[in-house]
PDB file of C-alpha atoms in Angstrom:
ATOM      1  CA  ARG A   1      -0.001   0.061   0.271  1.00 71.00           C
ATOM      2  CA  LYS A   2       1.402   3.414  -0.885  1.00 80.00           C
ATOM      3  CA  GLU A   3       2.015   5.767   2.141  1.00 89.00           C
ATOM      4  CA  VAL A   4      -0.117   8.510   0.413  1.00 93.00           C
ATOM      5  CA  GLU A   5      -2.539   7.754  -2.258  1.00 94.00           C
ATOM      6  CA  GLN A   6      -4.787   9.960  -4.375  1.00 95.00           C
ATOM      7  CA  ASP A   7      -7.099   9.601  -7.149  1.00 94.00           C
ATOM      8  CA  PRO A   8      -5.025  11.006 -10.116  1.00 93.00           C
ATOM      9  CA  GLY A   9      -8.237  12.349 -11.941  1.00 92.00           C
ATOM     10  CA  PRO A  10      -8.594  14.296 -14.074  1.00 95.00           C
ATOM     11  CA  PHE A  11     -11.524  15.792 -12.596  1.00 96.00           C
ATOM     12  CA  ASN A  12     -13.462  18.128 -15.161  1.00 97.00           C
ATOM     13  CA  VAL A  13     -15.893  20.471 -13.638  1.00 97.00           C
ATOM     14  CA  PRO A  14     -17.612  23.364 -14.996  1.00 98.00           C
ATOM     15  CA  GLU A  15     -16.738  26.839 -13.672  1.00 98.00           C
ATOM     16  CA  GLY A  16     -18.866  27.355 -10.394  1.00 98.00           C
ATOM     17  CA  ALA A  17     -19.189  23.744  -9.517  1.00 98.00           C
ATOM     18  CA  THR A  18     -17.886  22.331  -6.210  1.00 98.00           C
ATOM     19  CA  VAL A  19     -15.509  19.704  -6.438  1.00 97.00           C
ATOM     20  CA  ALA A  20     -14.069  17.304  -3.652  1.00 97.00           C
ATOM     21  CA  PHE A  21     -10.641  15.535  -3.443  1.00 94.00           C
ATOM     22  CA  ASN A  22      -9.768  12.677  -1.200  1.00 95.00           C
ATOM     23  CA  CYS A  23      -6.359  11.407  -0.004  1.00 96.00           C
ATOM     24  CA  THR A  24      -5.508   8.548   2.182  1.00 96.00           C
ATOM     25  CA  TYR A  25      -2.460   8.030   4.311  1.00 94.00           C
ATOM     26  CA  SER A  26      -0.988   4.746   5.550  1.00 92.00           C
ATOM     27  CA  ASN A  27       0.747   5.777   8.872  1.00 89.00           C
ATOM     28  CA  SER A  28      -1.737   6.573  11.615  1.00 88.00           C
ATOM     29  CA  ALA A  29       1.448   8.132  13.749  1.00 86.00           C
ATOM     30  CA  SER A  30       1.636  10.995  10.889  1.00 87.00           C
ATOM     31  CA  GLN A  31       1.068  14.257  12.542  1.00 85.00           C
ATOM     32  CA  SER A  32       1.271  17.092   9.934  1.00 88.00           C
ATOM     33  CA  PHE A  33      -0.915  17.296   6.887  1.00 92.00           C
ATOM     34  CA  PHE A  34      -0.850  19.599   3.653  1.00 94.00           C
ATOM     35  CA  TRP A  35      -2.427  20.517   0.490  1.00 97.00           C
ATOM     36  CA  TYR A  36      -0.100  21.842  -2.088  1.00 97.00           C
ATOM     37  CA  ARG A  37      -1.044  23.090  -5.692  1.00 98.00           C
ATOM     38  CA  GLN A  38       1.051  22.702  -8.658  1.00 97.00           C
ATOM     39  CA  ASP A  39       0.505  24.316 -11.942  1.00 97.00           C
ATOM     40  CA  CYS A  40       1.508  22.561 -15.112  1.00 94.00           C
ATOM     41  CA  ARG A  41       5.253  22.779 -15.511  1.00 91.00           C
ATOM     42  CA  LYS A  42       5.658  25.013 -11.891  1.00 94.00           C
ATOM     43  CA  GLU A  43       6.870  23.834  -8.788  1.00 96.00           C
ATOM     44  CA  PRO A  44       4.554  23.008  -5.938  1.00 97.00           C
ATOM     45  CA  LYS A  45       3.363  25.578  -3.606  1.00 96.00           C
ATOM     46  CA  LEU A  46       1.460  25.450  -0.046  1.00 94.00           C
ATOM     47  CA  LEU A  47      -2.284  25.666  -0.754  1.00 96.00           C
ATOM     48  CA  MET A  48      -3.455  25.113   3.008  1.00 94.00           C
ATOM     49  CA  SER A  49      -2.460  23.009   6.020  1.00 91.00           C
ATOM     50  CA  VAL A  50      -4.956  20.722   7.537  1.00 92.00           C
ATOM     51  CA  TYR A  51      -5.643  20.686  11.062  1.00 83.00           C
ATOM     52  CA  SER A  52      -7.679  18.401  13.261  1.00 85.00           C
ATOM     53  CA  SER A  53     -10.428  20.885  13.336  1.00 85.00           C
ATOM     54  CA  GLY A  54     -10.452  21.210   9.892  1.00 87.00           C
ATOM     55  CA  ASN A  55      -9.370  24.419   8.036  1.00 91.00           C
ATOM     56  CA  GLU A  56     -11.395  26.727   5.572  1.00 94.00           C
ATOM     57  CA  ASP A  57      -9.824  29.653   3.497  1.00 94.00           C
ATOM     58  CA  GLY A  58     -12.198  31.301   1.214  1.00 96.00           C
ATOM     59  CA  ARG A  59     -13.309  28.718  -1.291  1.00 98.00           C
ATOM     60  CA  PHE A  60     -11.228  26.022   0.084  1.00 97.00           C
ATOM     61  CA  THR A  61     -11.838  23.638   2.836  1.00 97.00           C
ATOM     62  CA  ALA A  62      -9.531  20.991   4.268  1.00 96.00           C
ATOM     63  CA  GLN A  63     -10.415  18.404   6.732  1.00 96.00           C
ATOM     64  CA  LEU A  64      -8.910  15.433   8.696  1.00 95.00           C
ATOM     65  CA  ASN A  65     -10.524  12.135   9.472  1.00 94.00           C
ATOM     66  CA  ARG A  66      -7.565  10.451  11.587  1.00 92.00           C
ATOM     67  CA  ALA A  67     -10.030   7.470  12.417  1.00 93.00           C
ATOM     68  CA  SER A  68     -10.178   6.507   8.669  1.00 93.00           C
ATOM     69  CA  GLN A  69      -6.508   8.083   7.778  1.00 94.00           C
ATOM     70  CA  TYR A  70      -8.022  10.489   5.020  1.00 93.00           C
ATOM     71  CA  ILE A  71      -7.490  14.095   4.483  1.00 96.00           C
ATOM     72  CA  SER A  72     -10.187  15.977   2.161  1.00 96.00           C
ATOM     73  CA  LEU A  73     -10.130  19.120  -0.014  1.00 97.00           C
ATOM     74  CA  LEU A  74     -13.330  20.899  -1.002  1.00 98.00           C
ATOM     75  CA  ILE A  75     -13.110  23.684  -3.546  1.00 98.00           C
ATOM     76  CA  ARG A  76     -16.471  25.932  -3.979  1.00 98.00           C
ATOM     77  CA  ASP A  77     -17.431  27.992  -6.988  1.00 98.00           C
ATOM     78  CA  SER A  78     -14.614  26.591  -8.865  1.00 98.00           C
ATOM     79  CA  LYS A  79     -12.778  29.092 -11.296  1.00 98.00           C
ATOM     80  CA  LEU A  80     -10.772  28.614 -14.461  1.00 98.00           C
ATOM     81  CA  SER A  81      -7.732  29.493 -12.280  1.00 97.00           C
ATOM     82  CA  ASP A  82      -8.159  26.579 -10.107  1.00 98.00           C
ATOM     83  CA  SER A  83      -7.020  24.261 -12.743  1.00 98.00           C
ATOM     84  CA  ALA A  84      -4.121  22.390 -11.392  1.00 98.00           C
ATOM     85  CA  THR A  85      -2.883  19.396  -9.767  1.00 97.00           C
ATOM     86  CA  TYR A  86      -3.502  19.038  -6.021  1.00 98.00           C
ATOM     87  CA  LEU A  87      -0.788  17.277  -3.536  1.00 97.00           C
ATOM     88  CA  CYS A  88      -1.622  15.746  -0.725  1.00 96.00           C
ATOM     89  CA  VAL A  89       1.467  15.863   1.692  1.00 94.00           C
ATOM     90  CA  VAL A  90       1.779  14.016   5.035  1.00 92.00           C
ATOM     91  CA  ASN A  91       4.678  13.749   7.405  1.00 87.00           C
ATOM     92  CA  ALA A  92       6.038  10.317   7.447  1.00 76.00           C
ATOM     93  CA  ASN A  93       5.812   9.634  11.136  1.00 67.00           C
ATOM     94  CA  ILE A  94       5.973  11.140  14.620  1.00 62.00           C
ATOM     95  CA  VAL A  95       9.416  11.395  14.776  1.00 64.00           C
ATOM     96  CA  SER A  96      10.169  12.176  11.079  1.00 65.00           C
ATOM     97  CA  ASP A  97      10.663  15.554   9.501  1.00 72.00           C
ATOM     98  CA  LYS A  98      10.651  14.050   6.276  1.00 82.00           C
ATOM     99  CA  LEU A  99       7.315  14.747   4.033  1.00 88.00           C
ATOM    100  CA  ILE A 100       5.566  12.145   1.735  1.00 91.00           C
ATOM    101  CA  PHE A 101       3.887  13.538  -1.212  1.00 93.00           C
ATOM    102  CA  GLY A 102       1.123  12.026  -3.059  1.00 94.00           C
ATOM    103  CA  THR A 103       1.213  11.833  -6.825  1.00 95.00           C
ATOM    104  CA  GLY A 104      -1.613  14.507  -7.281  1.00 96.00           C
ATOM    105  CA  THR A 105      -5.021  15.071  -8.189  1.00 97.00           C
ATOM    106  CA  ARG A 106      -5.489  16.870 -11.529  1.00 97.00           C
ATOM    107  CA  LEU A 107      -8.374  19.359 -11.712  1.00 98.00           C
ATOM    108  CA  GLN A 108      -9.528  20.924 -14.912  1.00 98.00           C
ATOM    109  CA  VAL A 109     -12.218  23.667 -15.014  1.00 98.00           C
ATOM    110  CA  PHE A 110     -13.860  24.062 -18.038  1.00 97.00           C
ATOM    111  CA  PRO A 111     -15.804  27.521 -18.836  1.00 96.00           C
TER     112      PRO A 111
ATOM    113  CA  ASP B   1       9.185  37.872  -0.687  1.00 70.00           C
ATOM    114  CA  VAL B   2      10.855  34.567  -0.311  1.00 66.00           C
ATOM    115  CA  LYS B   3      12.718  32.866  -2.875  1.00 90.00           C
ATOM    116  CA  VAL B   4      14.377  29.717  -3.890  1.00 96.00           C
ATOM    117  CA  THR B   5      16.429  29.669  -7.134  1.00 96.00           C
ATOM    118  CA  GLN B   6      17.970  26.814  -8.984  1.00 96.00           C
ATOM    119  CA  SER B   7      20.813  27.292 -11.551  1.00 92.00           C
ATOM    120  CA  SER B   8      19.220  26.135 -14.627  1.00 92.00           C
ATOM    121  CA  ARG B   9      15.482  25.435 -15.848  1.00 95.00           C
ATOM    122  CA  TYR B  10      16.735  22.883 -18.564  1.00 96.00           C
ATOM    123  CA  LEU B  11      19.916  20.768 -19.076  1.00 97.00           C
ATOM    124  CA  VAL B  12      20.983  18.159 -21.283  1.00 97.00           C
ATOM    125  CA  LYS B  13      23.685  16.154 -20.314  1.00 97.00           C
ATOM    126  CA  ARG B  14      25.246  12.651 -21.800  1.00 97.00           C
ATOM    127  CA  THR B  15      25.671   9.568 -20.043  1.00 98.00           C
ATOM    128  CA  GLY B  16      28.647   9.292 -17.800  1.00 97.00           C
ATOM    129  CA  GLU B  17      28.972  12.978 -17.225  1.00 97.00           C
ATOM    130  CA  LYS B  18      29.227  14.399 -13.886  1.00 97.00           C
ATOM    131  CA  VAL B  19      26.379  16.687 -13.299  1.00 97.00           C
ATOM    132  CA  PHE B  20      26.017  19.762 -10.768  1.00 97.00           C
ATOM    133  CA  LEU B  21      22.486  21.099  -9.776  1.00 98.00           C
ATOM    134  CA  GLU B  22      22.799  24.207  -7.675  1.00 97.00           C
ATOM    135  CA  CYS B  23      20.056  25.556  -5.355  1.00 97.00           C
ATOM    136  CA  VAL B  24      20.111  28.727  -3.474  1.00 97.00           C
ATOM    137  CA  GLN B  25      17.707  29.975  -0.873  1.00 96.00           C
ATOM    138  CA  ASP B  26      17.565  33.707   0.734  1.00 94.00           C
ATOM    139  CA  MET B  27      15.213  32.984   3.722  1.00 91.00           C
ATOM    140  CA  ASP B  28      18.108  31.803   5.855  1.00 91.00           C
ATOM    141  CA  HIS B  29      16.658  28.589   6.290  1.00 91.00           C
ATOM    142  CA  GLU B  30      18.735  25.622   7.813  1.00 90.00           C
ATOM    143  CA  ASN B  31      16.714  23.047   6.156  1.00 92.00           C
ATOM    144  CA  MET B  32      17.136  22.062   2.572  1.00 94.00           C
ATOM    145  CA  PHE B  33      16.035  19.309   0.507  1.00 95.00           C
ATOM    146  CA  TRP B  34      16.531  17.963  -3.143  1.00 97.00           C
ATOM    147  CA  TYR B  35      13.484  16.026  -4.566  1.00 97.00           C
ATOM    148  CA  ARG B  36      12.968  14.308  -8.199  1.00 97.00           C
ATOM    149  CA  GLN B  37       9.624  14.183  -9.478  1.00 97.00           C
ATOM    150  CA  ASP B  38       8.699  11.669 -12.201  1.00 95.00           C
ATOM    151  CA  PRO B  39       5.086  11.050 -13.814  1.00 90.00           C
ATOM    152  CA  GLY B  40       3.079   8.645 -11.596  1.00 87.00           C
ATOM    153  CA  LEU B  41       5.549   8.579  -8.630  1.00 90.00           C
ATOM    154  CA  GLY B  42       5.096  12.175  -7.336  1.00 89.00           C
ATOM    155  CA  LEU B  43       7.913  13.929  -5.496  1.00 94.00           C
ATOM    156  CA  ARG B  44      10.595  11.393  -4.115  1.00 95.00           C
ATOM    157  CA  LEU B  45      13.353  12.776  -1.753  1.00 94.00           C
ATOM    158  CA  ILE B  46      17.137  12.099  -2.599  1.00 97.00           C
ATOM    159  CA  TYR B  47      18.880  13.969  -0.110  1.00 96.00           C
ATOM    160  CA  PHE B  48      18.246  16.749   2.791  1.00 93.00           C
ATOM    161  CA  SER B  49      20.310  18.795   4.813  1.00 94.00           C
ATOM    162  CA  TYR B  50      19.565  20.275   8.387  1.00 90.00           C
ATOM    163  CA  ASP B  51      22.720  22.487   8.571  1.00 90.00           C
ATOM    164  CA  VAL B  52      25.904  23.468   6.987  1.00 92.00           C
ATOM    165  CA  LYS B  53      28.126  20.245   6.017  1.00 89.00           C
ATOM    166  CA  MET B  54      25.336  18.378   7.298  1.00 91.00           C
ATOM    167  CA  LYS B  55      23.470  15.644   4.989  1.00 93.00           C
ATOM    168  CA  GLU B  56      21.126  12.932   5.330  1.00 92.00           C
ATOM    169  CA  LYS B  57      19.960  10.374   2.525  1.00 94.00           C
ATOM    170  CA  GLY B  58      16.482  10.409   1.484  1.00 92.00           C
ATOM    171  CA  ASP B  59      14.347   7.568  -0.057  1.00 92.00           C
ATOM    172  CA  ILE B  60      16.189   7.536  -3.394  1.00 96.00           C
ATOM    173  CA  PRO B  61      19.788   8.613  -2.706  1.00 97.00           C
ATOM    174  CA  GLU B  62      21.829   6.199  -4.962  1.00 96.00           C
ATOM    175  CA  GLY B  63      23.817   7.453  -7.678  1.00 96.00           C
ATOM    176  CA  TYR B  64      23.538  11.279  -6.175  1.00 98.00           C
ATOM    177  CA  SER B  65      25.892  13.065  -3.966  1.00 97.00           C
ATOM    178  CA  VAL B  66      24.977  16.513  -2.326  1.00 97.00           C
ATOM    179  CA  SER B  67      27.157  19.201  -0.843  1.00 97.00           C
ATOM    180  CA  ARG B  68      26.219  21.975   1.715  1.00 96.00           C
ATOM    181  CA  GLU B  69      29.209  24.423   2.177  1.00 95.00           C
ATOM    182  CA  LYS B  70      27.233  27.504   2.909  1.00 96.00           C
ATOM    183  CA  LYS B  71      24.048  27.927   4.816  1.00 95.00           C
ATOM    184  CA  GLU B  72      22.007  29.328   1.436  1.00 96.00           C
ATOM    185  CA  ARG B  73      23.555  27.042  -1.093  1.00 97.00           C
ATOM    186  CA  PHE B  74      22.630  23.263  -1.445  1.00 97.00           C
ATOM    187  CA  SER B  75      23.993  21.433  -4.496  1.00 97.00           C
ATOM    188  CA  LEU B  76      23.053  17.959  -5.918  1.00 98.00           C
ATOM    189  CA  ILE B  77      25.566  16.046  -7.680  1.00 98.00           C
ATOM    190  CA  LEU B  78      25.140  13.291 -10.312  1.00 97.00           C
ATOM    191  CA  GLU B  79      28.396  11.415 -10.375  1.00 94.00           C
ATOM    192  CA  SER B  80      27.880   9.676 -13.567  1.00 97.00           C
ATOM    193  CA  ALA B  81      24.726  10.589 -14.954  1.00 97.00           C
ATOM    194  CA  SER B  82      22.464   7.869 -16.535  1.00 98.00           C
ATOM    195  CA  THR B  83      19.507   7.821 -18.694  1.00 97.00           C
ATOM    196  CA  ASN B  84      17.212   6.677 -15.574  1.00 97.00           C
ATOM    197  CA  GLN B  85      18.445   9.969 -13.984  1.00 98.00           C
ATOM    198  CA  THR B  86      16.342  11.995 -16.623  1.00 98.00           C
ATOM    199  CA  SER B  87      13.746  13.901 -14.648  1.00 97.00           C
ATOM    200  CA  MET B  88      12.470  17.161 -12.950  1.00 97.00           C
ATOM    201  CA  TYR B  89      14.660  17.960 -10.053  1.00 98.00           C
ATOM    202  CA  LEU B  90      13.277  20.345  -7.247  1.00 98.00           C
ATOM    203  CA  CYS B  91      14.893  21.876  -4.446  1.00 97.00           C
ATOM    204  CA  ALA B  92      13.085  23.115  -1.423  1.00 95.00           C
ATOM    205  CA  SER B  93      13.742  24.816   1.827  1.00 94.00           C
ATOM    206  CA  THR B  94      11.971  25.256   5.082  1.00 90.00           C
ATOM    207  CA  LEU B  95      12.173  26.793   8.558  1.00 85.00           C
ATOM    208  CA  ARG B  96      11.397  23.558  10.193  1.00 79.00           C
ATOM    209  CA  PRO B  97      10.585  20.320   8.329  1.00 74.00           C
ATOM    210  CA  ALA B  98       7.316  18.563   8.703  1.00 70.00           C
ATOM    211  CA  PHE B  99       5.573  21.524  10.359  1.00 74.00           C
ATOM    212  CA  TYR B 100       6.324  24.328   8.009  1.00 78.00           C
ATOM    213  CA  GLU B 101       5.669  25.162   4.096  1.00 86.00           C
ATOM    214  CA  GLN B 102       8.184  23.905   2.086  1.00 91.00           C
ATOM    215  CA  TYR B 103       9.400  26.618  -0.618  1.00 94.00           C
ATOM    216  CA  PHE B 104      10.309  25.290  -3.798  1.00 96.00           C
ATOM    217  CA  GLY B 105      12.648  26.435  -6.446  1.00 97.00           C
ATOM    218  CA  PRO B 106      11.265  26.523 -10.081  1.00 96.00           C
ATOM    219  CA  GLY B 107      12.954  22.862 -10.948  1.00 97.00           C
ATOM    220  CA  THR B 108      15.504  21.906 -13.623  1.00 97.00           C
ATOM    221  CA  ARG B 109      14.292  19.556 -16.279  1.00 97.00           C
ATOM    222  CA  LEU B 110      17.505  17.329 -16.564  1.00 98.00           C
ATOM    223  CA  THR B 111      17.586  15.106 -19.918  1.00 98.00           C
ATOM    224  CA  VAL B 112      20.471  12.528 -20.251  1.00 98.00           C
ATOM    225  CA  THR B 113      21.202  11.181 -23.410  1.00 97.00           C
TER     226      THR B 113
END
């Protein structure tokens, strides 16, 4: 089983739609969770951290479910500019500073 | 504005050549990383460094070495380039690994022929 698993997509959605991505992680001792965004041929950039209580930033909401070991990202009112690959990122374990990156979920928003 | 720069955006080298990829950050971060990114495999950690002259192997260190002589500079060395090292190489730095944002450079697309 991969340490971090994501549906690669692509998710093709119209502008204004709501779309959600899930990501599962294998190590129950992981403590840090993030969503990064990567545009085509660009470097990854932090979108948001994921806290136990959930985290909302404008149209973006991230949630953590420790019992089922998954994190989610919800994007409301999708914009064309949201088209990108979204990487789920988890720290390897409680004593490690290493981050494990998922392979990403590709989102394409069309007019 | 935080910045991580990499010496080249595109590089073409021949099999067997020694290749140097350089990364510089201006954020005074102690922690720096080298990843490679391949389709379907995601980002994989090659080496990282917690401080000057310190280095730790990541998940795929074979065929690579690193150098950290100054805090702001972290170099990745391919001792003898091979075609399976054709990839996108990304450098990153962070204030505190695993808990703070990792800032990435723009990447170097390396092709080994």
